[in-house]
Short mmCIF file of C-alpha atoms and ligand atoms in Angstrom, two decimals:
data_model
loop_
_atom_site.label_atom_id
_atom_site.label_comp_id
_atom_site.label_asym_id
_atom_site.label_seq_id
_atom_site.Cartn_x
_atom_site.Cartn_y
_atom_site.Cartn_z
CA MET H 1 -4.49 23.90 -2.02
CA ALA H 2 -7.59 22.68 -3.76
CA LEU H 3 -11.08 21.60 -2.83
CA LEU H 4 -11.70 17.94 -3.56
CA PRO H 5 -15.07 16.45 -4.55
CA ILE H 6 -16.56 14.31 -1.75
CA LEU H 7 -18.12 10.96 -2.68
CA CYS H 8 -21.73 10.58 -1.56
CA TYR H 9 -23.38 7.45 -0.16
CA PRO H 10 -24.39 5.15 -1.80
CA ASP H 11 -21.27 5.13 -3.98
CA ALA H 12 -19.44 1.82 -4.38
CA ARG H 13 -16.06 3.61 -4.12
CA LEU H 14 -16.84 4.38 -0.45
CA HIS H 15 -16.48 0.65 0.20
CA THR H 16 -12.88 0.45 -1.02
CA VAL H 17 -10.31 -0.69 1.56
CA ALA H 18 -7.46 1.85 1.75
CA LYS H 19 -3.81 0.82 1.46
CA PRO H 20 -1.09 1.96 3.88
CA VAL H 21 0.87 5.07 2.92
CA LEU H 22 4.42 4.05 2.00
CA ALA H 23 6.03 7.45 2.56
CA VAL H 24 4.77 10.84 3.75
CA ASP H 25 6.15 12.63 0.72
CA ALA H 26 5.16 15.77 -1.21
CA ARG H 27 2.21 13.98 -2.82
CA ILE H 28 0.80 12.91 0.55
CA ARG H 29 1.44 16.35 2.08
CA LYS H 30 -0.52 17.92 -0.80
CA LEU H 31 -3.33 15.39 -0.24
CA ILE H 32 -3.40 16.32 3.47
CA ASP H 33 -3.55 20.08 2.68
CA ASP H 34 -6.35 19.54 0.18
CA MET H 35 -8.28 17.29 2.57
CA LEU H 36 -8.01 19.86 5.38
CA GLU H 37 -9.23 22.63 3.09
CA THR H 38 -12.09 20.43 1.87
CA MET H 39 -13.08 19.47 5.44
CA TYR H 40 -13.06 23.08 6.70
CA GLU H 41 -14.97 24.33 3.63
CA ALA H 42 -17.64 21.65 4.19
CA ASN H 43 -17.82 22.42 7.94
CA GLY H 44 -16.95 18.85 8.78
CA ILE H 45 -15.03 17.63 11.85
CA GLY H 46 -13.31 14.80 10.00
CA LEU H 47 -12.53 13.50 6.54
CA ALA H 48 -10.96 10.26 5.35
CA ALA H 49 -9.05 9.97 2.05
CA THR H 50 -11.58 7.32 0.97
CA GLN H 51 -14.24 10.06 0.85
CA VAL H 52 -12.24 11.98 -1.76
CA ASP H 53 -11.64 8.80 -3.76
CA VAL H 54 -8.01 8.34 -2.68
CA HIS H 55 -7.60 4.88 -1.21
CA GLU H 56 -4.66 5.35 1.14
CA ARG H 57 -4.73 5.44 4.95
CA VAL H 58 -4.96 9.18 5.65
CA ILE H 59 -7.47 10.99 7.84
CA VAL H 60 -7.82 14.61 8.93
CA ILE H 61 -9.83 15.77 11.95
CA ASP H 62 -10.58 18.99 13.80
CA VAL H 63 -13.00 18.80 16.71
CA SER H 64 -11.84 22.10 18.24
CA GLU H 65 -14.32 24.90 18.89
CA HIS H 66 -12.35 27.44 16.87
CA ARG H 67 -11.50 25.10 14.00
CA ASN H 68 -7.79 25.73 14.41
CA GLU H 69 -6.47 22.43 15.76
CA PRO H 70 -6.03 20.13 12.77
CA LEU H 71 -5.11 16.53 13.55
CA VAL H 72 -3.55 14.47 10.77
CA LEU H 73 -3.33 10.68 11.09
CA VAL H 74 -1.47 8.64 8.49
CA ASN H 75 -1.62 4.83 8.78
CA PRO H 76 -3.61 5.00 12.05
CA GLU H 77 -3.94 1.83 14.12
CA VAL H 78 -6.01 1.41 17.28
CA THR H 79 -3.70 -0.08 19.92
CA TRP H 80 -6.25 -0.11 22.75
CA ALA H 81 -10.00 0.40 23.08
CA SER H 82 -11.99 0.68 26.31
CA GLN H 83 -14.64 -1.88 27.21
CA ASP H 84 -16.83 1.11 28.00
CA GLN H 85 -19.00 2.16 25.10
CA GLN H 86 -20.59 5.51 24.33
CA VAL H 87 -23.56 6.26 22.12
CA SER H 88 -23.55 9.50 20.15
CA ASP H 89 -25.23 11.12 17.18
CA GLU H 90 -23.04 10.85 14.12
CA GLY H 91 -23.17 12.52 10.75
CA CYS H 92 -20.91 12.27 7.71
CA LEU H 93 -19.93 14.54 4.83
CA SER H 94 -20.65 11.58 2.54
CA VAL H 95 -24.21 11.23 3.90
CA PRO H 96 -25.32 14.88 4.09
CA GLY H 97 -28.28 15.73 6.31
CA ILE H 98 -28.41 12.33 8.06
CA TYR H 99 -27.63 11.95 11.76
CA ASP H 100 -28.15 8.85 13.85
CA GLU H 101 -26.92 7.12 16.98
CA VAL H 102 -23.90 4.84 16.84
CA GLU H 103 -22.27 2.97 19.73
CA ARG H 104 -18.47 2.95 19.90
CA ALA H 105 -15.63 2.54 22.37
CA ALA H 106 -15.63 5.45 24.83
CA ALA H 107 -11.84 5.79 24.83
CA ILE H 108 -9.07 4.62 22.50
CA LYS H 109 -5.33 4.77 21.97
CA VAL H 110 -4.12 5.18 18.41
CA SER H 111 -0.68 5.10 16.89
CA ALA H 112 -0.12 6.90 13.59
CA LEU H 113 2.23 9.11 11.61
CA ASP H 114 1.60 12.85 11.54
CA GLY H 115 1.70 15.09 8.46
CA GLU H 116 5.50 15.18 8.65
CA GLY H 117 5.86 11.41 8.88
CA ARG H 118 6.70 11.37 12.60
CA SER H 119 5.22 8.62 14.73
CA ARG H 120 2.81 9.61 17.45
CA THR H 121 0.40 8.09 19.93
CA ILE H 122 -2.94 9.68 20.67
CA GLU H 123 -5.22 8.99 23.61
CA ALA H 124 -8.75 10.06 22.85
CA GLU H 125 -12.14 10.05 24.51
CA GLY H 126 -15.49 11.73 23.92
CA MET H 127 -16.08 13.34 20.54
CA LEU H 128 -12.48 12.90 19.39
CA ALA H 129 -12.61 9.14 20.05
CA VAL H 130 -15.88 8.90 18.12
CA CYS H 131 -14.50 10.91 15.24
CA ILE H 132 -11.27 8.89 14.94
CA GLN H 133 -13.22 5.59 14.95
CA HIS H 134 -15.69 6.96 12.36
CA GLU H 135 -12.89 8.10 10.03
CA MET H 136 -10.91 4.88 10.48
CA ASP H 137 -14.04 2.95 9.45
CA HIS H 138 -14.01 4.89 6.17
CA LEU H 139 -10.49 3.56 5.49
CA LEU H 140 -11.94 0.04 5.82
CA GLY H 141 -14.71 0.90 3.37
CA LYS H 142 -17.35 1.28 6.08
CA VAL H 143 -19.86 4.13 6.30
CA PHE H 144 -21.61 4.82 9.65
CA VAL H 145 -25.07 4.02 8.24
CA GLU H 146 -23.92 0.38 8.12
CA TYR H 147 -24.35 0.32 11.93
CA LEU H 148 -28.05 1.18 11.55
CA SER H 149 -30.88 -1.27 10.93
CA PRO H 150 -31.37 -2.45 7.32
CA LEU H 151 -34.71 -0.62 7.31
CA LYS H 152 -33.13 2.72 8.28
CA ARG H 153 -30.23 2.17 5.90
CA ASN H 154 -32.56 1.52 2.97
CA ARG H 155 -34.54 4.65 3.77
CA ILE H 156 -31.34 6.68 3.80
CA LYS H 157 -30.20 5.11 0.52
CA THR H 158 -33.52 5.96 -1.15
CA LYS H 159 -33.37 9.53 0.19
CA MET H 160 -29.79 10.02 -1.05
CA LEU H 161 -30.57 8.63 -4.51
CA LYS H 162 -33.64 10.86 -4.77
CA ALA H 163 -31.58 13.93 -3.77
CA ARG H 164 -28.96 13.01 -6.37
CA ARG H 165 -31.57 12.72 -9.13
CA GLU H 166 -32.99 16.12 -8.15
CA THR H 167 -29.53 17.69 -8.28
CA GLU H 168 -28.84 16.15 -11.67
CA ARG H 169 -32.15 17.45 -13.02
CA ALA H 170 -31.58 20.97 -11.70
NI1 NI E 1 -17.86 10.09 7.51
#
């Protein structure tokens, strides 16, 4: 396994639309292992392949308390979303240190392949539903700050660019 570098907003590559995975083969299984290791190391609850500059439809998630229930979704598709919405504070490994409220469907059903290429259906609500929708947005090239007002988004962009310059100077 290997840790993968995570792209940071604003980075144009985060806006790439991911392609479907054609086969869950050894290459994809290695990607999944590396993404899980990278997510756990960064203390994240979810990571999309887009964030590690691989533009294929793969996401990994773990919202469990003990960080021992990895969920792998390959080619995920939402098959149902509730009319009910929920608002929650979101953060993102690609936008470190920024948290803000986003409104999303309160419950969803998703069909996907697992890490072995088997089809599965997941019913999710609460934090898991939020996390799946957030990660699936990444696969469409969308970062959660795009739900915020242009004013907030520009402030975040400025802050991220400033932090990047400081890191480069250090
Ligand atoms: Ni994210």
